[in-house]
Amino acid sequence: MSENKELLKNGKRIDGRGIEDLRDMEAEVGIFKRADGSGYFRMGNTEAVAAVFGPRELHPKHRQKPKRGILQCRYNLTPFSVEDRKRPGPSRRGKEIGKVSEGALSSIVFLEEFPTATIDVYMEVISADAGTRCVALNAASIALADAGVPMKGLISACAAGKIEDTPVLDLKGEEDKDGQVDLPIAMNAETGDITLLQMDGMTDIDEMDEMLGLAVKGCKKVAEKQREALMKTFEDSK
Ligand code: CDP
């Protein structure tokens, strides 16, 4: 992260948002017929789709767990999602985000109900403008609910950060690139349990508290959007 652009002027950000404003959001459930569950989520210009398969028997068998199922997660930036075409195929960054997303989602699924099984979650970022891991997790969470996977709640994710020495909510691309801190979190907004927390940049405890507070507020708004989209599918299917 470097700082060389004016990102905040009279309390307004480059896209006109205030410091506590989220980007415009959109959510849709059940977008792929061939998956057991699927979802779409958008925050500003960052968009992701997710597909869920399972619970189904895990192969090879030696990876099966006798007492609980496992959740496997793939995160992928599509080649057309970023400004400079991304080289297709796996990357270290993608693998790391897949791994931390597995942790973030596994903790809300009742995996003990599915010994020897796997639940496979595929998250594809189709447009990237910062916050892709959060948007991908938001899509994945509604996809899991759409698949009817028993869960303790929904996972909702959102980043806070720091630009021009000021904590702000939900960074967009230029703010992430030229800002000072990016702090994505994922949580069960109903219970308050945080299941992912990452940070790059430098901060102190007081600022960290402020950014966390903002991110939690953001996750609660994300959760409302997710619930609204899920309610809509249940009503449409009546
Ligand atoms: O997207 P997220 O904030 O979760 O992760 P990041 O690694 O902090 O990436 C921030 C942003 O950099 C992404 O959202 C993309 O807009 C951009 N990026 C990119 O253009 N090309 C990449 N290979 C990786 C990230």
Short mmCIF file of C-alpha atoms and ligand atoms in Angstrom, two decimals:
data_model
loop_
_atom_site.label_atom_id
_atom_site.label_comp_id
_atom_site.label_asym_id
_atom_site.label_seq_id
_atom_site.Cartn_x
_atom_site.Cartn_y
_atom_site.Cartn_z
CA MET A 1 0.00 0.00 0.00
CA SER A 2 1.29 3.45 -0.85
CA GLU A 3 -0.13 6.91 -0.30
CA ASN A 4 0.02 9.28 -3.23
CA LYS A 5 -3.54 10.33 -4.05
CA GLU A 6 -6.08 12.53 -2.31
CA LEU A 7 -8.62 9.96 -1.18
CA LEU A 8 -10.64 12.04 1.29
CA LYS A 9 -11.78 15.65 0.92
CA ASN A 10 -14.19 17.38 3.34
CA GLY A 11 -15.34 13.99 4.67
CA LYS A 12 -16.14 12.70 1.17
CA ARG A 13 -14.38 9.87 -0.57
CA ILE A 14 -13.47 9.65 -4.28
CA ASP A 15 -16.83 8.09 -5.13
CA GLY A 16 -18.79 10.56 -2.96
CA ARG A 17 -19.31 8.18 -0.01
CA GLY A 18 -18.97 9.24 3.60
CA ILE A 19 -16.53 7.39 5.86
CA GLU A 20 -19.18 4.96 7.18
CA ASP A 21 -20.91 4.25 3.87
CA LEU A 22 -20.86 0.88 2.16
CA ARG A 23 -20.86 0.63 -1.60
CA ASP A 24 -24.15 -0.12 -3.29
CA MET A 25 -25.01 -3.84 -2.85
CA GLU A 26 -26.91 -6.47 -4.82
CA ALA A 27 -27.59 -10.12 -4.00
CA GLU A 28 -29.25 -12.96 -5.84
CA VAL A 29 -29.87 -16.57 -4.84
CA GLY A 30 -30.15 -19.63 -7.12
CA ILE A 31 -28.36 -18.43 -10.24
CA PHE A 32 -27.00 -21.81 -11.48
CA LYS A 33 -29.32 -24.73 -12.24
CA ARG A 34 -26.60 -27.38 -12.10
CA ALA A 35 -25.33 -26.61 -8.61
CA ASP A 36 -27.05 -27.69 -5.39
CA GLY A 37 -26.96 -24.06 -4.33
CA SER A 38 -25.68 -20.83 -5.82
CA GLY A 39 -25.50 -17.11 -5.27
CA TYR A 40 -24.34 -13.77 -6.64
CA PHE A 41 -23.12 -10.81 -4.60
CA ARG A 42 -22.00 -7.32 -5.64
CA MET A 43 -20.51 -4.47 -3.64
CA GLY A 44 -19.86 -1.52 -5.96
CA ASN A 45 -17.79 -2.76 -8.88
CA THR A 46 -16.74 -5.99 -7.14
CA GLU A 47 -18.86 -8.97 -8.15
CA ALA A 48 -18.65 -12.68 -7.37
CA VAL A 49 -20.67 -15.81 -7.98
CA ALA A 50 -20.56 -18.99 -5.89
CA ALA A 51 -21.73 -22.54 -6.46
CA VAL A 52 -22.12 -25.25 -3.82
CA PHE A 53 -22.09 -29.02 -4.40
CA GLY A 54 -22.91 -31.50 -1.66
CA PRO A 55 -22.88 -32.72 0.98
CA ARG A 56 -21.58 -35.64 -1.12
CA GLU A 57 -19.17 -38.52 -0.50
CA LEU A 58 -15.57 -37.36 -0.31
CA HIS A 59 -13.05 -39.00 -2.67
CA PRO A 60 -10.38 -40.27 -2.32
CA LYS A 61 -11.73 -42.20 0.68
CA HIS A 62 -8.55 -41.87 2.77
CA ARG A 63 -9.37 -38.14 3.12
CA GLN A 64 -12.75 -38.88 4.70
CA LYS A 65 -13.28 -38.00 8.36
CA PRO A 66 -15.29 -40.65 10.23
CA LYS A 67 -17.00 -38.21 12.60
CA ARG A 68 -17.58 -35.11 10.49
CA GLY A 69 -17.74 -33.79 6.98
CA ILE A 70 -15.30 -31.31 5.49
CA LEU A 71 -15.89 -28.10 3.57
CA GLN A 72 -13.58 -27.35 0.64
CA CYS A 73 -13.41 -23.92 -0.88
CA ARG A 74 -11.95 -22.64 -4.13
CA TYR A 75 -11.44 -18.92 -4.72
CA ASN A 76 -10.63 -17.76 -8.23
CA LEU A 77 -10.14 -14.38 -9.87
CA THR A 78 -11.34 -14.78 -13.46
CA PRO A 79 -8.87 -13.50 -16.10
CA PHE A 80 -11.33 -10.75 -17.12
CA SER A 81 -12.08 -9.56 -13.57
CA VAL A 82 -9.05 -7.29 -13.21
CA GLU A 83 -7.64 -4.42 -15.27
CA ASP A 84 -4.57 -6.26 -16.52
CA ARG A 85 -5.80 -9.69 -17.62
CA LYS A 86 -4.94 -12.18 -14.86
CA ARG A 87 -3.08 -15.31 -15.89
CA PRO A 88 -5.64 -18.14 -15.63
CA GLY A 89 -5.02 -20.97 -13.20
CA PRO A 90 -4.09 -21.35 -9.56
CA SER A 91 -2.02 -18.75 -7.73
CA ARG A 92 -0.56 -18.54 -4.22
CA ARG A 93 -2.92 -15.68 -3.37
CA GLY A 94 -5.93 -17.65 -4.59
CA LYS A 95 -4.92 -20.73 -2.60
CA GLU A 96 -4.46 -18.69 0.56
CA ILE A 97 -7.85 -17.01 0.19
CA GLY A 98 -9.47 -20.39 -0.50
CA LYS A 99 -7.94 -21.74 2.71
CA VAL A 100 -9.00 -18.85 4.96
CA SER A 101 -12.48 -18.93 3.37
CA GLU A 102 -12.74 -22.63 4.29
CA GLY A 103 -12.09 -21.66 7.88
CA ALA A 104 -14.55 -18.76 7.76
CA LEU A 105 -17.39 -20.90 6.38
CA SER A 106 -16.68 -24.25 8.13
CA SER A 107 -17.34 -22.78 11.55
CA ILE A 108 -21.01 -22.08 10.80
CA VAL A 109 -21.87 -25.37 9.07
CA PHE A 110 -23.02 -28.37 11.14
CA LEU A 111 -20.31 -30.57 9.60
CA GLU A 112 -20.80 -33.25 12.30
CA GLU A 113 -24.10 -34.12 10.60
CA PHE A 114 -22.21 -35.35 7.50
CA PRO A 115 -19.48 -37.84 8.44
CA THR A 116 -17.29 -38.87 5.46
CA ALA A 117 -18.84 -36.20 3.23
CA THR A 118 -17.57 -33.04 1.56
CA ILE A 119 -19.29 -29.77 0.78
CA ASP A 120 -17.55 -28.09 -2.15
CA VAL A 121 -17.79 -24.33 -2.52
CA TYR A 122 -16.58 -22.66 -5.73
CA MET A 123 -16.21 -18.88 -5.58
CA GLU A 124 -15.49 -17.01 -8.82
CA VAL A 125 -14.75 -13.30 -8.84
CA ILE A 126 -16.10 -11.83 -12.05
CA SER A 127 -15.22 -8.19 -11.40
CA ALA A 128 -12.57 -7.00 -8.96
CA ASP A 129 -12.40 -3.55 -7.38
CA ALA A 130 -11.14 -4.43 -3.86
CA GLY A 131 -12.87 -6.57 -1.26
CA THR A 132 -13.07 -9.65 -3.48
CA ARG A 133 -12.62 -12.16 -0.62
CA CYS A 134 -15.50 -10.50 1.26
CA VAL A 135 -17.82 -10.37 -1.73
CA ALA A 136 -16.95 -13.98 -2.65
CA LEU A 137 -17.73 -15.11 0.93
CA ASN A 138 -21.04 -13.22 0.86
CA ALA A 139 -22.00 -15.06 -2.33
CA ALA A 140 -20.80 -18.40 -0.89
CA SER A 141 -22.83 -17.99 2.27
CA ILE A 142 -26.12 -17.49 0.41
CA ALA A 143 -25.17 -20.36 -1.92
CA LEU A 144 -24.77 -22.66 1.11
CA ALA A 145 -28.18 -21.58 2.41
CA ASP A 146 -29.66 -22.13 -1.06
CA ALA A 147 -28.23 -25.68 -1.05
CA GLY A 148 -30.12 -26.34 2.19
CA VAL A 149 -26.92 -26.98 4.14
CA PRO A 150 -27.73 -26.80 7.89
CA MET A 151 -25.98 -23.77 9.32
CA LYS A 152 -25.82 -21.88 12.60
CA GLY A 153 -26.30 -18.61 10.71
CA LEU A 154 -25.01 -16.69 7.72
CA ILE A 155 -21.45 -15.54 7.19
CA SER A 156 -21.29 -11.89 6.20
CA ALA A 157 -18.06 -10.18 5.24
CA CYS A 158 -16.88 -6.65 4.82
CA ALA A 159 -13.61 -4.71 5.02
CA ALA A 160 -12.77 -1.53 6.83
CA GLY A 161 -9.55 0.35 6.27
CA LYS A 162 -7.62 3.54 6.69
CA ILE A 163 -7.17 6.32 4.14
CA GLU A 164 -5.57 9.73 4.83
CA ASP A 165 -5.14 8.63 8.48
CA THR A 166 -8.92 8.11 8.78
CA PRO A 167 -10.72 4.80 9.41
CA VAL A 168 -13.34 4.17 6.70
CA LEU A 169 -15.71 1.37 5.72
CA ASP A 170 -15.54 -0.83 2.61
CA LEU A 171 -12.55 0.24 0.51
CA LYS A 172 -12.84 0.41 -3.25
CA GLY A 173 -9.91 -0.27 -5.60
CA GLU A 174 -8.09 3.10 -5.52
CA GLU A 175 -8.56 3.32 -1.74
CA ASP A 176 -7.10 -0.15 -1.28
CA LYS A 177 -4.17 0.62 -3.58
CA ASP A 178 -3.29 4.08 -2.28
CA GLY A 179 -4.64 3.79 1.28
CA GLN A 180 -2.84 2.78 4.45
CA VAL A 181 -4.72 -0.20 5.89
CA ASP A 182 -7.11 -2.88 4.62
CA LEU A 183 -8.88 -5.00 7.27
CA PRO A 184 -11.37 -7.56 5.95
CA ILE A 185 -13.48 -9.53 8.40
CA ALA A 186 -16.18 -12.20 8.14
CA MET A 187 -18.67 -12.92 10.90
CA ASN A 188 -21.95 -14.41 11.92
CA ALA A 189 -23.73 -11.07 12.28
CA GLU A 190 -26.41 -12.58 14.54
CA THR A 191 -24.12 -14.09 17.17
CA GLY A 192 -21.20 -11.68 16.75
CA ASP A 193 -18.72 -14.53 16.14
CA ILE A 194 -15.85 -13.40 13.91
CA THR A 195 -14.55 -16.18 11.63
CA LEU A 196 -12.01 -14.31 9.50
CA LEU A 197 -9.83 -11.33 10.26
CA GLN A 198 -6.91 -10.23 8.10
CA MET A 199 -5.01 -7.02 7.82
CA ASP A 200 -2.33 -5.35 5.80
CA GLY A 201 -0.76 -1.99 6.50
CA MET A 202 0.07 -0.47 9.89
CA THR A 203 -2.20 0.73 12.68
CA ASP A 204 -2.49 0.96 16.48
CA ILE A 205 -4.94 -0.50 19.00
CA ASP A 206 -7.31 2.50 19.07
CA GLU A 207 -7.55 2.71 15.31
CA MET A 208 -7.87 -1.04 15.11
CA ASP A 209 -10.86 -0.84 17.48
CA GLU A 210 -12.44 1.85 15.34
CA MET A 211 -11.91 -0.08 12.11
CA LEU A 212 -13.27 -3.28 13.66
CA GLY A 213 -16.35 -1.40 14.84
CA LEU A 214 -16.92 -0.09 11.32
CA ALA A 215 -16.39 -3.50 9.73
CA VAL A 216 -18.89 -5.10 12.15
CA LYS A 217 -21.49 -2.44 11.24
CA GLY A 218 -20.80 -3.19 7.56
CA CYS A 219 -21.25 -6.95 8.08
CA LYS A 220 -24.64 -6.34 9.70
CA LYS A 221 -25.80 -4.43 6.64
CA VAL A 222 -24.44 -7.15 4.37
CA ALA A 223 -26.40 -9.72 6.41
CA GLU A 224 -29.63 -7.76 5.83
CA LYS A 225 -29.00 -7.82 2.07
CA GLN A 226 -28.27 -11.57 2.16
CA ARG A 227 -31.42 -12.31 4.18
CA GLU A 228 -33.53 -10.15 1.84
CA ALA A 229 -32.27 -12.14 -1.19
CA LEU A 230 -32.91 -15.48 0.56
CA MET A 231 -36.43 -14.45 1.61
CA LYS A 232 -37.17 -13.44 -1.96
CA THR A 233 -36.33 -16.93 -3.33
CA PHE A 234 -38.42 -18.63 -0.65
CA GLU A 235 -41.36 -16.37 -1.50
CA ASP A 236 -40.89 -16.86 -5.27
CA SER A 237 -40.87 -20.66 -4.83
CA LYS A 238 -44.21 -20.68 -2.91
O1 CDP B 1 -9.76 -8.33 -3.22
P1 CDP B 1 -9.27 -8.35 -1.81
O2 CDP B 1 -9.34 -6.96 -1.20
O3 CDP B 1 -9.94 -9.39 -0.99
O4 CDP B 1 -7.75 -8.80 -1.85
P2 CDP B 1 -6.40 -8.00 -2.14
O5 CDP B 1 -5.34 -9.03 -2.35
O6 CDP B 1 -6.19 -6.97 -1.07
O7 CDP B 1 -6.64 -7.29 -3.53
C1 CDP B 1 -7.13 -5.99 -3.63
C2 CDP B 1 -7.52 -5.69 -5.05
O8 CDP B 1 -6.38 -5.69 -5.89
C3 CDP B 1 -8.47 -6.71 -5.70
O9 CDP B 1 -9.80 -6.56 -5.29
C4 CDP B 1 -8.28 -6.36 -7.15
O10 CDP B 1 -9.05 -5.22 -7.48
C5 CDP B 1 -6.77 -6.04 -7.21
N1 CDP B 1 -6.01 -7.21 -7.69
C6 CDP B 1 -5.67 -7.24 -9.04
O11 CDP B 1 -5.99 -6.31 -9.78
N2 CDP B 1 -4.97 -8.33 -9.55
C7 CDP B 1 -4.63 -9.36 -8.75
N3 CDP B 1 -3.96 -10.40 -9.25
C8 CDP B 1 -4.97 -9.34 -7.38
C9 CDP B 1 -5.67 -8.24 -6.88
#
